[in-house]
mmCIF file of C-alpha atoms in Angstrom:
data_model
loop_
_atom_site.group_PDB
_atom_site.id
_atom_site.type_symbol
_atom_site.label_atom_id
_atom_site.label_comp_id
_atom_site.label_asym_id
_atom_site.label_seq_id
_atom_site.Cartn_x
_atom_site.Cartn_y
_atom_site.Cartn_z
ATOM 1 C CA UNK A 108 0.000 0.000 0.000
ATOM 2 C CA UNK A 109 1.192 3.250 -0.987
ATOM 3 C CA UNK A 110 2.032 5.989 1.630
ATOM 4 C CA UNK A 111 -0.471 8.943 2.116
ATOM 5 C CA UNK A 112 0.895 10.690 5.033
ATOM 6 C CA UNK A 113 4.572 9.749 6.480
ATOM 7 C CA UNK A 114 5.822 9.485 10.298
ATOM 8 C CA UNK A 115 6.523 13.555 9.839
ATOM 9 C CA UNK A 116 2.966 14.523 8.977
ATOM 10 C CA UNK A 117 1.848 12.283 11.714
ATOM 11 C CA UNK A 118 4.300 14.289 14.298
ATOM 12 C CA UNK A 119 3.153 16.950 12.947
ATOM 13 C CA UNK A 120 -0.693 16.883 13.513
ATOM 14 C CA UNK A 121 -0.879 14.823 16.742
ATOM 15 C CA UNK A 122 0.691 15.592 19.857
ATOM 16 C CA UNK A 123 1.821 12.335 20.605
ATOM 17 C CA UNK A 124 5.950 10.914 21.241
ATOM 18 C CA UNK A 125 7.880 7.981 21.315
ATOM 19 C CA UNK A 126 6.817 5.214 23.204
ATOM 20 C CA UNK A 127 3.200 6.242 22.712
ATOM 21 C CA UNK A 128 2.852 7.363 18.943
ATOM 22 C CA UNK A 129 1.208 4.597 18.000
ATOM 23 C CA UNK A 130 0.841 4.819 14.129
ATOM 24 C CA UNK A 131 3.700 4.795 11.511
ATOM 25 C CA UNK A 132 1.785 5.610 8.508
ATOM 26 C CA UNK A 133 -1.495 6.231 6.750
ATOM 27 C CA UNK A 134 -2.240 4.564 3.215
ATOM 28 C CA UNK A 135 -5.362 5.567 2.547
ATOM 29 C CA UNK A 136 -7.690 8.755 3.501
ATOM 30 C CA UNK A 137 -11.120 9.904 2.294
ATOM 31 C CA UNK A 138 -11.508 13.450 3.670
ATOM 32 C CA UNK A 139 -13.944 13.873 5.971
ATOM 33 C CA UNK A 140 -14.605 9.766 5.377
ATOM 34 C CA UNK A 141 -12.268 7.357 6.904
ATOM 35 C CA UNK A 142 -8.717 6.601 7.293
ATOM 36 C CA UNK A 143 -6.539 3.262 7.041
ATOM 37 C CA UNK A 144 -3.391 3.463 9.244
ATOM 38 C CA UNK A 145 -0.096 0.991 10.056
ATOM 39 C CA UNK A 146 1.365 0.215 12.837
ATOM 40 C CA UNK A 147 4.088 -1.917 12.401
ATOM 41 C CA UNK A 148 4.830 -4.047 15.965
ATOM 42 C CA UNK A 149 8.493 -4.988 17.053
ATOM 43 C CA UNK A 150 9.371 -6.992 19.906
ATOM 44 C CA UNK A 151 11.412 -3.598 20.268
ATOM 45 C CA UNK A 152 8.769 -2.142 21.440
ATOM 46 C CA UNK A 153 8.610 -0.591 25.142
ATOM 47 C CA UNK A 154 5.535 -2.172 26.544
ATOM 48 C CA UNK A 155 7.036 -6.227 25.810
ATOM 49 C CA UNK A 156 9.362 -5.608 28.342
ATOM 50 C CA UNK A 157 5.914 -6.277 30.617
ATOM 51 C CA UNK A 158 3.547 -7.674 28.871
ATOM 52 C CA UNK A 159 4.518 -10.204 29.337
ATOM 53 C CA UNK A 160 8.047 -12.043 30.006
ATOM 54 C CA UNK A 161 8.334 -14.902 27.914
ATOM 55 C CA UNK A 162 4.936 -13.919 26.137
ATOM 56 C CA UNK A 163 5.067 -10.731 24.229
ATOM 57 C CA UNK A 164 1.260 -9.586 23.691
ATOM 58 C CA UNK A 165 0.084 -5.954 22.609
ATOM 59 C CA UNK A 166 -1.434 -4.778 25.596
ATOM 60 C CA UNK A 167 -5.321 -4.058 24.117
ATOM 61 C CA UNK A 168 -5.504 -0.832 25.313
ATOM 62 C CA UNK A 169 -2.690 -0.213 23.159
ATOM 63 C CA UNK A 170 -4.563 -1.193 19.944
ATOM 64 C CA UNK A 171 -7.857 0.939 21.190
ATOM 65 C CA UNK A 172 -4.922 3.865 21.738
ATOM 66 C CA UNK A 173 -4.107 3.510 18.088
ATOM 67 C CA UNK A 174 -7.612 3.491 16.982
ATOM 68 C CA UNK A 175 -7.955 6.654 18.726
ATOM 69 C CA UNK A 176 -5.054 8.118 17.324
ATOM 70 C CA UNK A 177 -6.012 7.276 13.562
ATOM 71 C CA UNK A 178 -9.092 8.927 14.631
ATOM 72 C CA UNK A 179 -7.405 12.298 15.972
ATOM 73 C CA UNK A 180 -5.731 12.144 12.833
ATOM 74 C CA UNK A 181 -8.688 11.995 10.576
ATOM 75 C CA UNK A 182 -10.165 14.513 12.044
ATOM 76 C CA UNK A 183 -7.064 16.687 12.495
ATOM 77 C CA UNK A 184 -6.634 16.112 8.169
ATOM 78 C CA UNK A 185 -9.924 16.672 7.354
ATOM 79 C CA UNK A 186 -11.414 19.637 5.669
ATOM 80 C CA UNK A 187 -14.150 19.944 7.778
ATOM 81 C CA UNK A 188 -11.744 18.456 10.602
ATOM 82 C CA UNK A 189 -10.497 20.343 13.913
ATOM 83 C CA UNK A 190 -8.738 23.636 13.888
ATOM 84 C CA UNK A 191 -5.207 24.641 13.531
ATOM 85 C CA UNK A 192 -3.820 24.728 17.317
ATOM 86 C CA UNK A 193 -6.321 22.859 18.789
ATOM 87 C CA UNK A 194 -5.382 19.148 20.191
ATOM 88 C CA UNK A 195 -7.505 15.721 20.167
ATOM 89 C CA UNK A 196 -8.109 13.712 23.293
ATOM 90 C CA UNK A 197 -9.621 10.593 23.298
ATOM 91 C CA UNK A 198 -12.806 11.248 25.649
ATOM 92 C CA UNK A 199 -14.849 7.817 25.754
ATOM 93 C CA UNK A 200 -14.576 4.202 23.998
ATOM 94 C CA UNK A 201 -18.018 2.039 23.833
ATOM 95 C CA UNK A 202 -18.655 -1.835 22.525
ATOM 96 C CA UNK A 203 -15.122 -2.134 22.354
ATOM 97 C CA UNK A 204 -14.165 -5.882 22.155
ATOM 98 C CA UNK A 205 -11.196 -7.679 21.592
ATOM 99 C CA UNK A 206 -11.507 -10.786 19.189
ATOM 100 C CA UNK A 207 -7.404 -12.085 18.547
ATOM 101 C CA UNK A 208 -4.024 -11.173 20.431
ATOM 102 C CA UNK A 209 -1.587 -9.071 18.160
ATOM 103 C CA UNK A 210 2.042 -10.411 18.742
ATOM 104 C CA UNK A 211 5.827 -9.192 17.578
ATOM 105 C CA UNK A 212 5.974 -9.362 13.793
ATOM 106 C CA UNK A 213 2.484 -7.928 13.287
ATOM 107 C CA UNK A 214 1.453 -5.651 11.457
ATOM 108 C CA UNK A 215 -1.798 -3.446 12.550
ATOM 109 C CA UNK A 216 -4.273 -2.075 9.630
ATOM 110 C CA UNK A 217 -6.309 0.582 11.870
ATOM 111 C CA UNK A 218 -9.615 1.316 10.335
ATOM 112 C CA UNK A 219 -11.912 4.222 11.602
ATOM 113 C CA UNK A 220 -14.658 5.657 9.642
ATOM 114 C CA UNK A 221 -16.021 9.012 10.703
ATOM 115 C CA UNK A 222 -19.299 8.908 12.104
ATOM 116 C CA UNK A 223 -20.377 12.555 13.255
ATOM 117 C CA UNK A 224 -19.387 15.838 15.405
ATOM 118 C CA UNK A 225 -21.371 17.676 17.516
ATOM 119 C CA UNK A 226 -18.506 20.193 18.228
ATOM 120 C CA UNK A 227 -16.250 19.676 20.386
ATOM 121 C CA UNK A 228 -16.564 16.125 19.896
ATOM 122 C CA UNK A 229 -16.080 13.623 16.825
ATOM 123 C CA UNK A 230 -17.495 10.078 16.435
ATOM 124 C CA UNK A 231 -15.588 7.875 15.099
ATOM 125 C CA UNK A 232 -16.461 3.624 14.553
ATOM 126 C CA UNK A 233 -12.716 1.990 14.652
ATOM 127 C CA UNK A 234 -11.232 -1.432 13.709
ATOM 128 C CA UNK A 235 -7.772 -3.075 13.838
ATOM 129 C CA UNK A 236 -7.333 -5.797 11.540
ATOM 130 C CA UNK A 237 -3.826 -8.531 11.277
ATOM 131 C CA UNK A 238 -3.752 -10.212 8.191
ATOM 132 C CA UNK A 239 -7.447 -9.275 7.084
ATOM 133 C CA UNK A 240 -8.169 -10.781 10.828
ATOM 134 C CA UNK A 241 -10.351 -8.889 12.734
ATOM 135 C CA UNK A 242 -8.138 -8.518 16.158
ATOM 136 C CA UNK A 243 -10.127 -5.194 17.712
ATOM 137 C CA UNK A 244 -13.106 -3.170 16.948
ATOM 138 C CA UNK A 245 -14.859 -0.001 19.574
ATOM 139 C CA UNK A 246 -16.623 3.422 19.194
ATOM 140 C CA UNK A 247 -14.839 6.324 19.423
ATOM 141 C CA UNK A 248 -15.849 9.441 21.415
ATOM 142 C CA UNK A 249 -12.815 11.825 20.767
ATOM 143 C CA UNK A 250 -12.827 15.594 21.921
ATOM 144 C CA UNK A 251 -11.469 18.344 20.716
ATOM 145 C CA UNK A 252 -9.310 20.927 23.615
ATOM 146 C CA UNK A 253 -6.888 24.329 22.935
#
């Protein structure tokens, strides 16, 4: 899949660092529509140290984090998205449910689809996907802040 928006533009919209940016890239994006991001997982990464020993698992909350980032960056990019300066917060989660464990070597396809806003807050429907597996899906409640 081709690359729409790089690590950079990612920095660049969200406010989120090393260890907790939780997207590498975004191949596909329908303004004001939906948004397909990557995440590639590494046993490098911070949270295996913990989770667990022996047994390396994406901590879930991790994968619902990274929904809700591909959501804060959908609605950062789109035209009718939030405005310059102002930050997105994930504010509530519903139905999420887990349905497979994501392990080292994976790579996440994040899924959200834009549902509605009702200013300050967007509504976004979100999946995670591993090899066309369905490993995550929730609602998305995020909010928009200065």
């Amino acid at each position: 899949m081709e690359t729409i928006f790089n690590i950079t533009d990612i920095q660049e919209a969200l406010l989120h660092r090393y260890p907790f940016l939780l997207i590498d890239k975004v191949v596909n994006f329908v303004d004001n529509e939906s948004l397909i991001a990557i995440k590639n997982v590494t046993i490098n990464e911070e949270f295996f140290n913990g989770h667990f020993p022996g047994r390396p698992v994406m901590p879930g909350v991790l994968i619902l984090e990274a929904m809700a980032q591909s959501a804060a960056f959908c609605a950062v990019k789109s035209s009718k998205g939030i405005a310059k300066g102002k930050a997105v917060l994930l504010a509530g989660a519903d139905n999420v449910k887990w349905k497979r464990m994501v392990l080292p070597g994976d790579q996440l396809e994040i899924r959200v689809k834009f549902c509605k806003a009702r200013k300050p807050f967007w509504y976004f429907d979100g999946e995670a996907y591993v090899d066309g597996k369905l490993v995550a899906k929730a609602s998305l409640l995020a909010a928009e802040t200065d």
